[in-house]
């Protein structure tokens, strides 16, 4: 299993950014996928999860209405569209593969290497 | 929503055994699986225990997980400590679609 995160950048408050995660080594559409972030010097914070096949999505309250998770099962790629970015969104964003296909009961078995998003003027 | 509380730090000597706790604030610890993730400095997290006590392939059997309903907590035990085990450890569980991480425990092996 390999997960390669990309797309992190420096962006101004109020701006937008899209992260990608290229997956390989497993049957992508058979597993839910998540984004987890880590602010500098802080712990892990769940951001969002999408189911494997139905596209059901869930979000943390801190990003609901601003972030959109999606997946391209033919491209084996996970995305995170981030709008209305705030300074408190500054973090390393990790994509993560879940053990099951459903977007509930999230249990992670593999992690990407992370991509840094900095929100600052 | 519930919280998972971990000790901020623990330390132990090489070769010894250490246990890191993870206490659930509300709801039963046994209701939903607990996972444990290791994060070495400057690296991404890796999974060392999933579904309470299962080890991914490649994780040595020095790592074990358990849950205790009486204290409503989960534990990660690392035996035969090695300096390479020095890292942050995070527990994680869920309730339906909500995913919760503990605050993390810094393990020092000295």
mmCIF file of C-alpha atoms in Angstrom:
data_model
loop_
_atom_site.group_PDB
_atom_site.id
_atom_site.type_symbol
_atom_site.label_atom_id
_atom_site.label_comp_id
_atom_site.label_asym_id
_atom_site.label_seq_id
_atom_site.Cartn_x
_atom_site.Cartn_y
_atom_site.Cartn_z
ATOM 1 C CA UNK A 1 0.000 0.000 0.000
ATOM 2 C CA UNK A 2 1.257 3.432 -0.916
ATOM 3 C CA UNK A 3 -0.383 6.811 -0.301
ATOM 4 C CA UNK A 4 1.237 9.940 -1.740
ATOM 5 C CA UNK A 5 -0.122 13.276 -0.512
ATOM 6 C CA UNK A 6 0.427 16.432 -2.507
ATOM 7 C CA UNK A 7 -0.911 19.938 -3.067
ATOM 8 C CA UNK A 8 0.120 21.660 0.150
ATOM 9 C CA UNK A 9 1.137 25.304 -0.192
ATOM 10 C CA UNK A 10 1.175 28.747 1.386
ATOM 11 C CA UNK A 11 -2.224 30.389 0.925
ATOM 12 C CA UNK A 12 -3.759 33.625 2.167
ATOM 13 C CA UNK A 13 -6.650 33.672 4.654
ATOM 14 C CA UNK A 14 -9.907 33.274 2.780
ATOM 15 C CA UNK A 15 -8.184 31.442 -0.047
ATOM 16 C CA UNK A 16 -8.696 27.966 -1.487
ATOM 17 C CA UNK A 17 -6.533 24.917 -2.042
ATOM 18 C CA UNK A 18 -7.018 21.349 -3.236
ATOM 19 C CA UNK A 19 -5.025 18.439 -1.828
ATOM 20 C CA UNK A 20 -4.575 15.121 -3.610
ATOM 21 C CA UNK A 21 -3.609 11.653 -2.453
ATOM 22 C CA UNK A 22 -2.507 9.103 -5.031
ATOM 23 C CA UNK A 23 -3.155 5.555 -3.829
ATOM 24 C CA UNK A 24 -1.703 2.263 -5.002
ATOM 25 C CA UNK A 25 -1.266 -1.308 -3.857
ATOM 26 C CA UNK A 26 -4.876 -2.012 -2.941
ATOM 27 C CA UNK A 27 -8.365 -2.046 -4.473
ATOM 28 C CA UNK A 28 -9.083 1.652 -3.986
ATOM 29 C CA UNK A 29 -12.881 1.626 -4.337
ATOM 30 C CA UNK A 30 -13.213 -1.110 -1.693
ATOM 31 C CA UNK A 31 -12.007 1.064 1.177
ATOM 32 C CA UNK A 32 -13.060 4.285 2.873
ATOM 33 C CA UNK A 33 -10.471 7.049 2.947
ATOM 34 C CA UNK A 34 -9.895 9.864 5.416
ATOM 35 C CA UNK A 35 -8.012 13.102 5.870
ATOM 36 C CA UNK A 36 -6.365 13.746 9.244
ATOM 37 C CA UNK A 37 -4.424 16.908 10.079
ATOM 38 C CA UNK A 38 -1.800 17.930 12.604
ATOM 39 C CA UNK A 39 -1.181 21.553 13.506
ATOM 40 C CA UNK A 40 2.441 22.454 14.313
ATOM 41 C CA UNK A 41 3.433 20.879 17.627
ATOM 42 C CA UNK A 42 -0.078 19.534 18.226
ATOM 43 C CA UNK A 43 -1.899 16.221 18.109
ATOM 44 C CA UNK A 44 -3.884 14.509 15.386
ATOM 45 C CA UNK A 45 -7.294 15.863 14.347
ATOM 46 C CA UNK A 46 -9.753 14.000 12.120
ATOM 47 C CA UNK A 47 -10.972 16.128 9.211
ATOM 48 C CA UNK A 48 -13.182 14.004 6.958
ATOM 49 C CA UNK A 49 -13.974 10.496 5.706
ATOM 50 C CA UNK A 50 -15.509 9.242 2.451
ATOM 51 C CA UNK A 51 -16.866 5.751 1.891
ATOM 52 C CA UNK A 52 -15.392 3.425 -0.687
ATOM 53 C CA UNK A 53 -18.146 3.106 -3.225
ATOM 54 C CA UNK A 54 -21.274 5.082 -2.327
ATOM 55 C CA UNK A 55 -19.451 8.368 -1.772
ATOM 56 C CA UNK A 56 -20.980 8.990 1.641
ATOM 57 C CA UNK A 57 -19.046 11.748 3.392
ATOM 58 C CA UNK A 58 -18.596 13.004 6.929
ATOM 59 C CA UNK A 59 -16.794 16.062 8.279
ATOM 60 C CA UNK A 60 -15.471 17.442 11.532
ATOM 61 C CA UNK A 61 -17.479 20.430 12.748
ATOM 62 C CA UNK A 62 -14.381 22.625 12.387
ATOM 63 C CA UNK A 63 -14.362 22.218 8.587
ATOM 64 C CA UNK A 64 -18.008 21.485 7.741
ATOM 65 C CA UNK A 65 -19.273 23.764 4.997
ATOM 66 C CA UNK A 66 -15.740 24.834 3.992
ATOM 67 C CA UNK A 67 -14.012 21.572 3.009
ATOM 68 C CA UNK A 68 -15.170 18.932 0.514
ATOM 69 C CA UNK A 69 -13.753 15.414 0.334
ATOM 70 C CA UNK A 70 -14.080 13.469 -2.884
ATOM 71 C CA UNK A 71 -12.498 10.552 -4.684
ATOM 72 C CA UNK A 72 -11.812 9.442 -8.217
ATOM 73 C CA UNK A 73 -12.035 5.684 -8.147
ATOM 74 C CA UNK A 74 -10.843 5.327 -11.746
ATOM 75 C CA UNK A 75 -7.767 7.412 -10.930
ATOM 76 C CA UNK A 76 -7.212 5.889 -7.477
ATOM 77 C CA UNK A 77 -7.008 9.400 -6.061
ATOM 78 C CA UNK A 78 -8.467 11.082 -2.982
ATOM 79 C CA UNK A 79 -9.062 14.832 -2.866
ATOM 80 C CA UNK A 80 -9.711 17.533 -0.307
ATOM 81 C CA UNK A 81 -11.055 20.844 -1.593
ATOM 82 C CA UNK A 82 -10.471 23.514 1.050
ATOM 83 C CA UNK A 83 -12.249 26.878 0.831
ATOM 84 C CA UNK A 84 -12.415 29.921 3.119
ATOM 85 C CA UNK A 85 -9.135 28.908 4.704
ATOM 86 C CA UNK A 86 -8.253 30.270 8.141
ATOM 87 C CA UNK A 87 -4.995 30.557 10.045
ATOM 88 C CA UNK A 88 -6.145 27.725 12.295
ATOM 89 C CA UNK A 89 -6.267 25.395 9.268
ATOM 90 C CA UNK A 90 -2.460 25.538 9.141
ATOM 91 C CA UNK A 91 -1.317 21.935 9.517
ATOM 92 C CA UNK A 92 0.214 18.895 7.912
ATOM 93 C CA UNK A 93 -2.616 17.036 6.168
ATOM 94 C CA UNK A 94 -2.382 13.239 5.978
ATOM 95 C CA UNK A 95 -4.512 11.000 3.832
ATOM 96 C CA UNK A 96 -5.275 7.667 5.419
ATOM 97 C CA UNK A 97 -6.733 4.374 4.294
ATOM 98 C CA UNK A 98 -9.468 2.827 6.420
ATOM 99 C CA UNK A 99 -9.930 -0.861 7.173
ATOM 100 C CA UNK A 100 -13.475 -1.056 5.826
ATOM 101 C CA UNK A 101 -15.573 0.292 2.963
ATOM 102 C CA UNK A 102 -18.047 2.281 5.079
ATOM 103 C CA UNK A 103 -17.389 5.850 6.187
ATOM 104 C CA UNK A 104 -18.409 5.064 9.745
ATOM 105 C CA UNK A 105 -16.393 3.194 12.364
ATOM 106 C CA UNK A 106 -13.147 4.619 10.970
ATOM 107 C CA UNK A 107 -10.106 2.489 11.706
ATOM 108 C CA UNK A 108 -6.931 3.521 9.905
ATOM 109 C CA UNK A 109 -4.306 1.051 8.745
ATOM 110 C CA UNK A 110 -2.144 3.099 6.366
ATOM 111 C CA UNK A 111 -1.065 6.740 6.267
ATOM 112 C CA UNK A 112 0.361 9.048 3.623
ATOM 113 C CA UNK A 113 3.511 11.046 4.253
ATOM 114 C CA UNK A 114 1.595 14.295 4.677
ATOM 115 C CA UNK A 115 1.502 17.645 2.890
ATOM 116 C CA UNK A 116 1.899 21.020 4.603
ATOM 117 C CA UNK A 117 -0.762 23.690 4.316
ATOM 118 C CA UNK A 118 0.147 27.132 5.651
ATOM 119 C CA UNK A 119 -2.525 29.820 5.850
ATOM 120 C CA UNK A 120 -0.939 33.207 6.329
ATOM 121 C CA UNK A 121 -0.872 36.676 4.815
ATOM 122 C CA UNK B 1 -19.140 13.524 21.694
ATOM 123 C CA UNK B 2 -16.615 11.796 23.904
ATOM 124 C CA UNK B 3 -12.946 12.460 24.642
ATOM 125 C CA UNK B 4 -9.945 10.160 24.917
ATOM 126 C CA UNK B 5 -7.451 11.144 27.619
ATOM 127 C CA UNK B 6 -3.826 10.027 27.559
ATOM 128 C CA UNK B 7 -0.916 10.857 29.869
ATOM 129 C CA UNK B 8 1.188 13.640 28.399
ATOM 130 C CA UNK B 9 4.432 11.701 28.732
ATOM 131 C CA UNK B 10 5.941 8.484 30.028
ATOM 132 C CA UNK B 11 9.521 7.316 30.277
ATOM 133 C CA UNK B 12 11.221 4.010 30.829
ATOM 134 C CA UNK B 13 14.570 2.340 30.345
ATOM 135 C CA UNK B 14 15.581 0.120 27.430
ATOM 136 C CA UNK B 15 14.547 -3.495 27.914
ATOM 137 C CA UNK B 16 11.735 -2.618 30.297
ATOM 138 C CA UNK B 17 7.974 -2.647 29.760
ATOM 139 C CA UNK B 18 5.772 0.442 29.533
ATOM 140 C CA UNK B 19 2.010 0.828 29.379
ATOM 141 C CA UNK B 20 0.218 3.873 27.954
ATOM 142 C CA UNK B 21 -3.412 4.397 28.932
ATOM 143 C CA UNK B 22 -6.293 5.939 26.992
ATOM 144 C CA UNK B 23 -9.447 6.695 28.982
ATOM 145 C CA UNK B 24 -12.819 7.306 27.332
ATOM 146 C CA UNK B 25 -14.847 10.110 28.928
ATOM 147 C CA UNK B 26 -18.352 8.838 28.145
ATOM 148 C CA UNK B 27 -19.818 5.758 26.572
ATOM 149 C CA UNK B 28 -18.258 2.329 26.875
ATOM 150 C CA UNK B 29 -14.674 1.757 25.726
ATOM 151 C CA UNK B 30 -15.819 -1.684 24.607
ATOM 152 C CA UNK B 31 -18.494 -0.301 22.283
ATOM 153 C CA UNK B 32 -16.100 0.790 19.545
ATOM 154 C CA UNK B 33 -12.677 -0.450 18.541
ATOM 155 C CA UNK B 34 -9.549 1.404 19.672
ATOM 156 C CA UNK B 35 -6.530 1.944 17.440
ATOM 157 C CA UNK B 36 -3.004 3.051 18.371
ATOM 158 C CA UNK B 37 -0.665 5.043 16.142
ATOM 159 C CA UNK B 38 3.063 5.654 16.517
ATOM 160 C CA UNK B 39 4.627 8.879 15.272
ATOM 161 C CA UNK B 40 8.368 9.203 15.342
ATOM 162 C CA UNK B 41 9.801 12.746 15.237
ATOM 163 C CA UNK B 42 9.493 14.279 11.798
ATOM 164 C CA UNK B 43 7.571 11.327 10.366
ATOM 165 C CA UNK B 44 4.002 10.428 9.490
ATOM 166 C CA UNK B 45 2.008 8.254 11.881
ATOM 167 C CA UNK B 46 1.982 4.480 11.473
ATOM 168 C CA UNK B 47 -0.528 2.010 12.860
ATOM 169 C CA UNK B 48 0.777 -0.302 15.577
ATOM 170 C CA UNK B 49 -2.525 -1.683 16.932
ATOM 171 C CA UNK B 50 -5.989 -1.799 15.370
ATOM 172 C CA UNK B 51 -9.327 -3.159 16.619
ATOM 173 C CA UNK B 52 -8.198 -3.105 20.261
ATOM 174 C CA UNK B 53 -5.479 -5.734 20.065
ATOM 175 C CA UNK B 54 -4.627 -6.657 16.492
ATOM 176 C CA UNK B 55 -1.163 -5.984 15.076
ATOM 177 C CA UNK B 56 -0.563 -5.056 11.445
ATOM 178 C CA UNK B 57 1.961 -7.205 9.646
ATOM 179 C CA UNK B 58 5.449 -5.971 10.340
ATOM 180 C CA UNK B 59 4.703 -4.654 13.830
ATOM 181 C CA UNK B 60 6.713 -6.666 16.375
ATOM 182 C CA UNK B 61 4.871 -8.678 19.003
ATOM 183 C CA UNK B 62 6.467 -6.466 21.654
ATOM 184 C CA UNK B 63 3.470 -4.212 20.991
ATOM 185 C CA UNK B 64 0.115 -5.272 22.429
ATOM 186 C CA UNK B 65 -3.243 -3.642 23.033
ATOM 187 C CA UNK B 66 -6.047 -4.275 25.488
ATOM 188 C CA UNK B 67 -9.198 -2.721 26.869
ATOM 189 C CA UNK B 68 -10.463 -2.619 30.447
ATOM 190 C CA UNK B 69 -14.170 -1.988 30.893
ATOM 191 C CA UNK B 70 -13.812 -1.421 34.640
ATOM 192 C CA UNK B 71 -11.660 1.679 34.069
ATOM 193 C CA UNK B 72 -13.241 2.430 30.691
ATOM 194 C CA UNK B 73 -9.809 2.605 29.173
ATOM 195 C CA UNK B 74 -7.585 1.079 26.535
ATOM 196 C CA UNK B 75 -3.898 0.384 26.961
ATOM 197 C CA UNK B 76 -0.889 0.017 24.721
ATOM 198 C CA UNK B 77 1.897 -2.081 26.211
ATOM 199 C CA UNK B 78 5.398 -2.159 24.770
ATOM 200 C CA UNK B 79 7.755 -4.764 26.174
ATOM 201 C CA UNK B 80 11.504 -5.082 25.698
ATOM 202 C CA UNK B 81 11.748 -1.348 25.038
ATOM 203 C CA UNK B 82 14.180 -0.195 22.369
ATOM 204 C CA UNK B 83 15.463 3.292 21.740
ATOM 205 C CA UNK B 84 13.651 3.204 18.373
ATOM 206 C CA UNK B 85 10.338 3.025 20.263
ATOM 207 C CA UNK B 86 10.836 6.628 21.387
ATOM 208 C CA UNK B 87 7.923 8.416 19.739
ATOM 209 C CA UNK B 88 4.495 9.970 20.246
ATOM 210 C CA UNK B 89 1.637 7.492 20.573
ATOM 211 C CA UNK B 90 -1.983 8.375 19.830
ATOM 212 C CA UNK B 91 -5.078 6.333 20.604
ATOM 213 C CA UNK B 92 -8.170 6.680 18.416
ATOM 214 C CA UNK B 93 -11.757 5.489 18.491
ATOM 215 C CA UNK B 94 -15.058 6.517 17.012
ATOM 216 C CA UNK B 95 -18.797 6.734 17.547
ATOM 217 C CA UNK B 96 -20.705 6.221 14.318
ATOM 218 C CA UNK B 97 -19.170 8.733 11.886
ATOM 219 C CA UNK B 98 -17.367 10.789 14.530
ATOM 220 C CA UNK B 99 -13.643 10.034 14.863
ATOM 221 C CA UNK B 100 -11.798 10.933 18.073
ATOM 222 C CA UNK B 101 -8.061 10.962 18.778
ATOM 223 C CA UNK B 102 -6.422 11.094 22.161
ATOM 224 C CA UNK B 103 -4.065 13.989 22.807
ATOM 225 C CA UNK B 104 -0.987 11.809 22.460
ATOM 226 C CA UNK B 105 1.680 10.468 24.807
ATOM 227 C CA UNK B 106 5.366 11.175 24.371
ATOM 228 C CA UNK B 107 7.378 8.048 25.167
ATOM 229 C CA UNK B 108 10.973 8.592 26.176
ATOM 230 C CA UNK B 109 13.288 5.601 26.267
ATOM 231 C CA UNK B 110 16.334 6.558 28.319
#
